[in-house]
Amino acid sequence: MYEPIRTKSVHTTGGDADAYPHRSREEELDIQLAGHLAALLAVTDELGDAEGGERIAHQVARLRGAPPARHAGLSGASPEALHRKAHALAGRALVVAASRADTSAAILAAERMDAHTAALTGDPLVTAP
């Protein structure tokens, strides 16, 4: 009933599969984690948290192999909105850090989540150095 396909598919790469760079899952997770932490760094810098910013910048530099660009502009958002955004970004970083088994980044992300939760609720928080 059906005639067999006699031409090559347009969806094949023609044997040039090695011509394109491919990244491993770990490399992709490193890139994703560094991106979440860099976004968290921008919000942390806007909030004026120098100590937290330095710790985040250290992790980004470790993942990227180079120091991150620091946030230069201000969004004009309220501190509450910035803390909520930072909490969400830290949560995303925590999920990625946990999936790649990066203990130091996961601990940092969890501490940042705690710090932003404390800032939102007004509870005093004792953070580890």
Coordinates of N, CA and C in Angstrom, one line a residue:
M1 N 0.8 -1.2 0.0 CA 0.0 0.0 0.0 C 0.9 1.3 0.0
Y2 N 1.9 1.3 0.9 CA 2.7 2.5 1.0 C 4.0 2.3 0.2
E3 N 4.4 3.4 -0.4 CA 5.7 3.3 -1.1 C 6.8 3.7 -0.2
P4 N 7.9 3.0 -0.1 CA 9.0 3.3 0.8 C 9.6 4.7 0.4
I5 N 10.2 5.3 1.4 CA 10.8 6.6 1.2 C 12.2 6.4 0.5
R6 N 12.4 7.1 -0.6 CA 13.6 6.8 -1.3 C 14.7 7.9 -1.1
T7 N 14.3 9.0 -0.5 CA 15.3 10.1 -0.3 C 15.6 10.2 1.2
K8 N 16.7 10.8 1.4 CA 17.1 11.0 2.8 C 16.2 12.0 3.5
S9 N 16.0 11.9 4.7 CA 15.1 12.8 5.5 C 15.8 14.2 5.6
V10 N 15.1 15.3 5.5 CA 15.6 16.6 5.7 C 16.0 16.9 7.2
H11 N 15.5 16.0 8.0 CA 15.8 16.2 9.5 C 17.1 15.5 10.0
T12 N 17.8 14.8 9.1 CA 19.0 14.3 9.5 C 20.2 15.3 9.4
T13 N 21.2 15.1 10.1 CA 22.3 16.1 10.1 C 23.3 15.7 9.0
G14 N 23.2 14.6 8.3 CA 24.1 14.2 7.3 C 25.4 13.8 7.8
G15 N 25.5 13.3 9.0 CA 26.8 12.8 9.5 C 27.7 13.8 10.1
D16 N 27.2 15.1 10.2 CA 28.0 16.2 10.8 C 27.6 16.4 12.3
A17 N 27.2 15.3 12.9 CA 26.7 15.5 14.3 C 27.9 15.9 15.2
D18 N 29.1 15.5 14.9 CA 30.2 15.9 15.7 C 30.7 17.4 15.4
A19 N 30.2 18.0 14.4 CA 30.6 19.3 14.0 C 30.0 20.4 14.9
Y20 N 29.0 20.0 15.7 CA 28.4 21.0 16.6 C 28.8 20.7 18.1
P21 N 29.1 21.7 18.8 CA 29.5 21.4 20.2 C 28.3 20.9 21.0
H22 N 28.5 20.0 21.9 CA 27.5 19.5 22.8 C 28.0 19.6 24.2
R23 N 27.1 19.9 25.1 CA 27.4 20.1 26.5 C 26.8 18.9 27.3
S24 N 27.5 18.6 28.3 CA 26.9 17.5 29.2 C 25.8 18.1 30.1
R25 N 25.1 17.2 30.7 CA 24.0 17.6 31.6 C 24.6 18.5 32.7
E26 N 25.8 18.1 33.2 CA 26.5 18.8 34.3 C 26.8 20.2 33.9
E27 N 27.3 20.3 32.6 CA 27.7 21.7 32.1 C 26.5 22.5 32.0
E28 N 25.4 22.0 31.5 CA 24.1 22.7 31.4 C 23.6 23.2 32.8
L29 N 23.7 22.3 33.7 CA 23.3 22.7 35.1 C 24.2 23.8 35.7
D30 N 25.5 23.7 35.4 CA 26.4 24.7 35.9 C 26.0 26.1 35.3
I31 N 25.7 26.1 34.0 CA 25.3 27.3 33.3 C 24.0 27.9 33.9
Q32 N 23.1 27.0 34.1 CA 21.8 27.4 34.7 C 21.9 27.9 36.1
L33 N 22.7 27.2 36.9 CA 22.9 27.6 38.3 C 23.7 29.0 38.4
A34 N 24.7 29.1 37.6 CA 25.4 30.4 37.5 C 24.4 31.6 37.1
G35 N 23.5 31.3 36.2 CA 22.6 32.3 35.8 C 21.6 32.7 36.9
H36 N 21.1 31.7 37.6 CA 20.2 32.0 38.8 C 21.0 32.8 39.8
L37 N 22.2 32.4 40.1 CA 23.0 33.1 41.2 C 23.3 34.5 40.7
A38 N 23.6 34.7 39.4 CA 23.9 36.0 38.9 C 22.7 36.9 39.1
A39 N 21.6 36.4 38.8 CA 20.3 37.2 38.9 C 20.1 37.5 40.4
L40 N 20.3 36.6 41.3 CA 20.2 36.8 42.7 C 21.2 37.8 43.2
L41 N 22.4 37.8 42.6 CA 23.5 38.8 42.9 C 23.0 40.2 42.6
A42 N 22.4 40.4 41.4 CA 21.9 41.7 41.0 C 20.9 42.2 42.0
V43 N 20.0 41.4 42.5 CA 18.9 41.8 43.4 C 19.6 42.1 44.8
T44 N 20.5 41.2 45.2 CA 21.2 41.4 46.5 C 22.0 42.7 46.5
D45 N 22.7 43.0 45.4 CA 23.4 44.3 45.3 C 22.5 45.5 45.4
E46 N 21.3 45.3 44.8 CA 20.3 46.4 44.8 C 19.8 46.6 46.2
L47 N 19.7 45.5 47.0 CA 19.2 45.6 48.4 C 20.3 46.2 49.3
G48 N 21.6 46.2 48.8 CA 22.7 46.8 49.6 C 23.3 45.8 50.5
D49 N 23.1 44.5 50.3 CA 23.7 43.4 51.2 C 25.1 43.1 50.6
A50 N 26.1 43.8 51.1 CA 27.4 43.6 50.6 C 28.0 42.2 50.9
E51 N 27.7 41.7 52.2 CA 28.3 40.4 52.6 C 27.6 39.3 51.8
G52 N 26.3 39.3 51.7 CA 25.6 38.3 50.9 C 26.0 38.4 49.4
G53 N 26.2 39.6 48.9 CA 26.7 39.7 47.5 C 28.0 39.1 47.2
E54 N 28.9 39.3 48.2 CA 30.3 38.7 48.0 C 30.2 37.2 48.0
R55 N 29.4 36.6 48.9 CA 29.3 35.2 48.9 C 28.7 34.6 47.6
I56 N 27.7 35.3 47.1 CA 27.1 34.9 45.9 C 28.1 35.1 44.7
A57 N 28.8 36.2 44.7 CA 29.8 36.5 43.6 C 30.8 35.4 43.6
H58 N 31.2 34.9 44.8 CA 32.3 33.9 44.9 C 31.8 32.6 44.2
Q59 N 30.5 32.2 44.4 CA 29.9 31.0 43.8 C 29.8 31.2 42.3
V60 N 29.4 32.3 41.9 CA 29.3 32.6 40.4 C 30.6 32.5 39.8
A61 N 31.6 33.1 40.4 CA 33.0 33.0 39.8 C 33.5 31.6 39.8
R62 N 33.2 30.8 40.8 CA 33.6 29.4 40.8 C 32.9 28.6 39.7
L63 N 31.7 28.9 39.4 CA 30.9 28.2 38.3 C 31.3 28.6 36.9
R64 N 31.6 29.9 36.8 CA 31.9 30.4 35.5 C 33.4 30.5 35.2
G65 N 34.2 30.5 36.2 CA 35.6 30.6 36.0 C 36.1 32.0 35.9
A66 N 35.2 33.0 36.1 CA 35.6 34.4 36.0 C 34.6 35.2 36.9
P67 N 35.1 36.3 37.5 CA 34.2 37.0 38.4 C 33.0 37.6 37.6
P68 N 31.9 37.7 38.3 CA 30.7 38.1 37.6 C 30.6 39.7 37.5
A69 N 29.9 40.1 36.5 CA 29.7 41.6 36.4 C 28.7 41.9 37.5
R70 N 29.0 43.0 38.2 CA 28.1 43.4 39.3 C 27.0 44.3 38.8
H71 N 25.9 44.3 39.5 CA 24.7 45.1 39.1 C 25.0 46.6 39.1
A72 N 24.7 47.3 38.0 CA 25.0 48.7 37.9 C 23.8 49.6 38.1
G73 N 22.6 49.1 37.7 CA 21.5 50.0 37.7 C 20.5 49.6 38.8
L74 N 19.6 50.5 39.1 CA 18.5 50.3 40.1 C 17.2 50.1 39.4
S75 N 16.4 49.2 39.9 CA 15.1 49.0 39.3 C 14.0 49.9 39.9
G76 N 14.3 50.5 41.1 CA 13.3 51.3 41.7 C 12.2 50.6 42.4
A77 N 12.3 49.3 42.5 CA 11.3 48.4 43.2 C 11.4 48.6 44.7
S78 N 10.3 48.3 45.3 CA 10.3 48.4 46.8 C 11.1 47.3 47.4
P79 N 11.6 47.6 48.6 CA 12.4 46.5 49.3 C 11.7 45.2 49.4
E80 N 10.4 45.3 49.7 CA 9.6 44.1 49.8 C 9.5 43.3 48.5
A81 N 9.3 44.0 47.4 CA 9.3 43.3 46.1 C 10.7 42.7 45.8
L82 N 11.7 43.4 46.1 CA 13.1 42.9 45.9 C 13.4 41.7 46.7
H83 N 12.9 41.7 48.0 CA 13.1 40.5 48.8 C 12.3 39.3 48.3
R84 N 11.1 39.5 47.8 CA 10.3 38.5 47.2 C 11.0 37.9 46.0
K85 N 11.5 38.8 45.2 CA 12.2 38.3 43.9 C 13.5 37.6 44.3
A86 N 14.2 38.1 45.3 CA 15.4 37.4 45.7 C 15.1 36.0 46.3
H87 N 14.0 35.9 47.0 CA 13.6 34.6 47.6 C 13.3 33.6 46.5
A88 N 12.6 34.1 45.5 CA 12.2 33.2 44.4 C 13.5 32.8 43.6
L89 N 14.4 33.7 43.4 CA 15.7 33.4 42.7 C 16.5 32.4 43.5
A90 N 16.6 32.6 44.8 CA 17.3 31.7 45.6 C 16.7 30.3 45.6
G91 N 15.4 30.2 45.6 CA 14.7 29.0 45.5 C 15.0 28.2 44.2
R92 N 15.1 28.9 43.1 CA 15.4 28.3 41.8 C 16.9 27.8 41.9
A93 N 17.8 28.6 42.4 CA 19.2 28.2 42.5 C 19.3 27.0 43.4
L94 N 18.5 26.9 44.5 CA 18.5 25.8 45.4 C 18.1 24.5 44.6
V95 N 17.1 24.6 43.8 CA 16.6 23.4 43.1 C 17.7 22.9 42.1
V96 N 18.4 23.8 41.4 CA 19.4 23.4 40.5 C 20.6 22.9 41.2
A97 N 21.0 23.6 42.3 CA 22.2 23.1 43.1 C 21.9 21.7 43.6
A98 N 20.7 21.5 44.1 CA 20.4 20.2 44.6 C 20.5 19.1 43.5
S99 N 20.0 19.4 42.3 CA 20.0 18.5 41.2 C 21.4 18.2 40.7
R100 N 22.3 19.1 40.9 CA 23.7 18.8 40.5 C 24.6 18.4 41.6
A101 N 24.0 18.3 42.8 CA 24.7 17.9 44.0 C 25.8 18.8 44.4
D102 N 25.6 20.1 44.3 CA 26.5 21.2 44.6 C 26.2 21.7 46.0
T103 N 26.8 21.1 47.0 CA 26.5 21.4 48.4 C 26.7 22.8 48.8
S104 N 27.8 23.4 48.4 CA 28.1 24.8 48.8 C 27.1 25.8 48.2
A105 N 26.7 25.6 47.0 CA 25.7 26.5 46.3 C 24.4 26.2 47.0
A106 N 24.0 25.0 47.3 CA 22.7 24.7 47.9 C 22.6 25.3 49.3
I107 N 23.7 25.2 50.0 CA 23.7 25.8 51.4 C 23.5 27.3 51.3
L108 N 24.3 27.9 50.4 CA 24.2 29.4 50.2 C 22.8 29.8 49.8
A109 N 22.2 29.1 48.8 CA 20.8 29.4 48.3 C 19.8 29.3 49.5
A110 N 19.9 28.2 50.3 CA 19.0 28.0 51.4 C 19.2 29.2 52.4
E111 N 20.4 29.6 52.7 CA 20.7 30.7 53.6 C 20.1 32.0 53.1
R112 N 20.2 32.2 51.8 CA 19.7 33.4 51.2 C 18.1 33.4 51.3
M113 N 17.5 32.2 51.1 CA 16.1 32.1 51.2 C 15.7 32.5 52.6
D114 N 16.4 31.9 53.6 CA 16.1 32.2 55.0 C 16.2 33.7 55.3
A115 N 17.3 34.3 54.8 CA 17.5 35.7 55.0 C 16.4 36.6 54.4
H116 N 15.9 36.3 53.2 CA 14.9 37.1 52.6 C 13.5 36.8 53.2
T117 N 13.3 35.6 53.7 CA 12.1 35.3 54.5 C 12.1 36.1 55.7
A118 N 13.2 36.1 56.5 CA 13.3 36.9 57.7 C 13.0 38.4 57.4
A119 N 13.6 38.9 56.3 CA 13.4 40.3 56.0 C 11.9 40.6 55.7
L120 N 11.2 39.7 55.1 CA 9.8 39.9 54.7 C 8.9 39.8 55.9
T121 N 9.3 38.9 56.9 CA 8.4 38.7 58.0 C 8.8 39.5 59.2
G122 N 10.0 40.1 59.2 CA 10.5 40.9 60.3 C 11.1 40.1 61.4
D123 N 11.3 38.8 61.2 CA 11.9 38.0 62.2 C 13.4 38.2 62.2
P124 N 14.0 38.3 63.4 CA 15.5 38.3 63.4 C 16.0 37.0 63.0
L125 N 17.2 37.1 62.3 CA 17.7 35.8 61.7 C 19.2 35.9 62.0
V126 N 19.7 34.8 62.5 CA 21.1 34.6 62.8 C 21.7 33.8 61.6
T127 N 22.6 34.4 60.8 CA 23.1 33.6 59.7 C 24.5 33.2 60.0
A128 N 24.9 32.1 59.3 CA 26.2 31.5 59.5 C 27.2 32.3 58.6
P129 N 28.4 32.5 59.0 CA 29.4 33.2 58.2 C 29.7 32.5 56.9

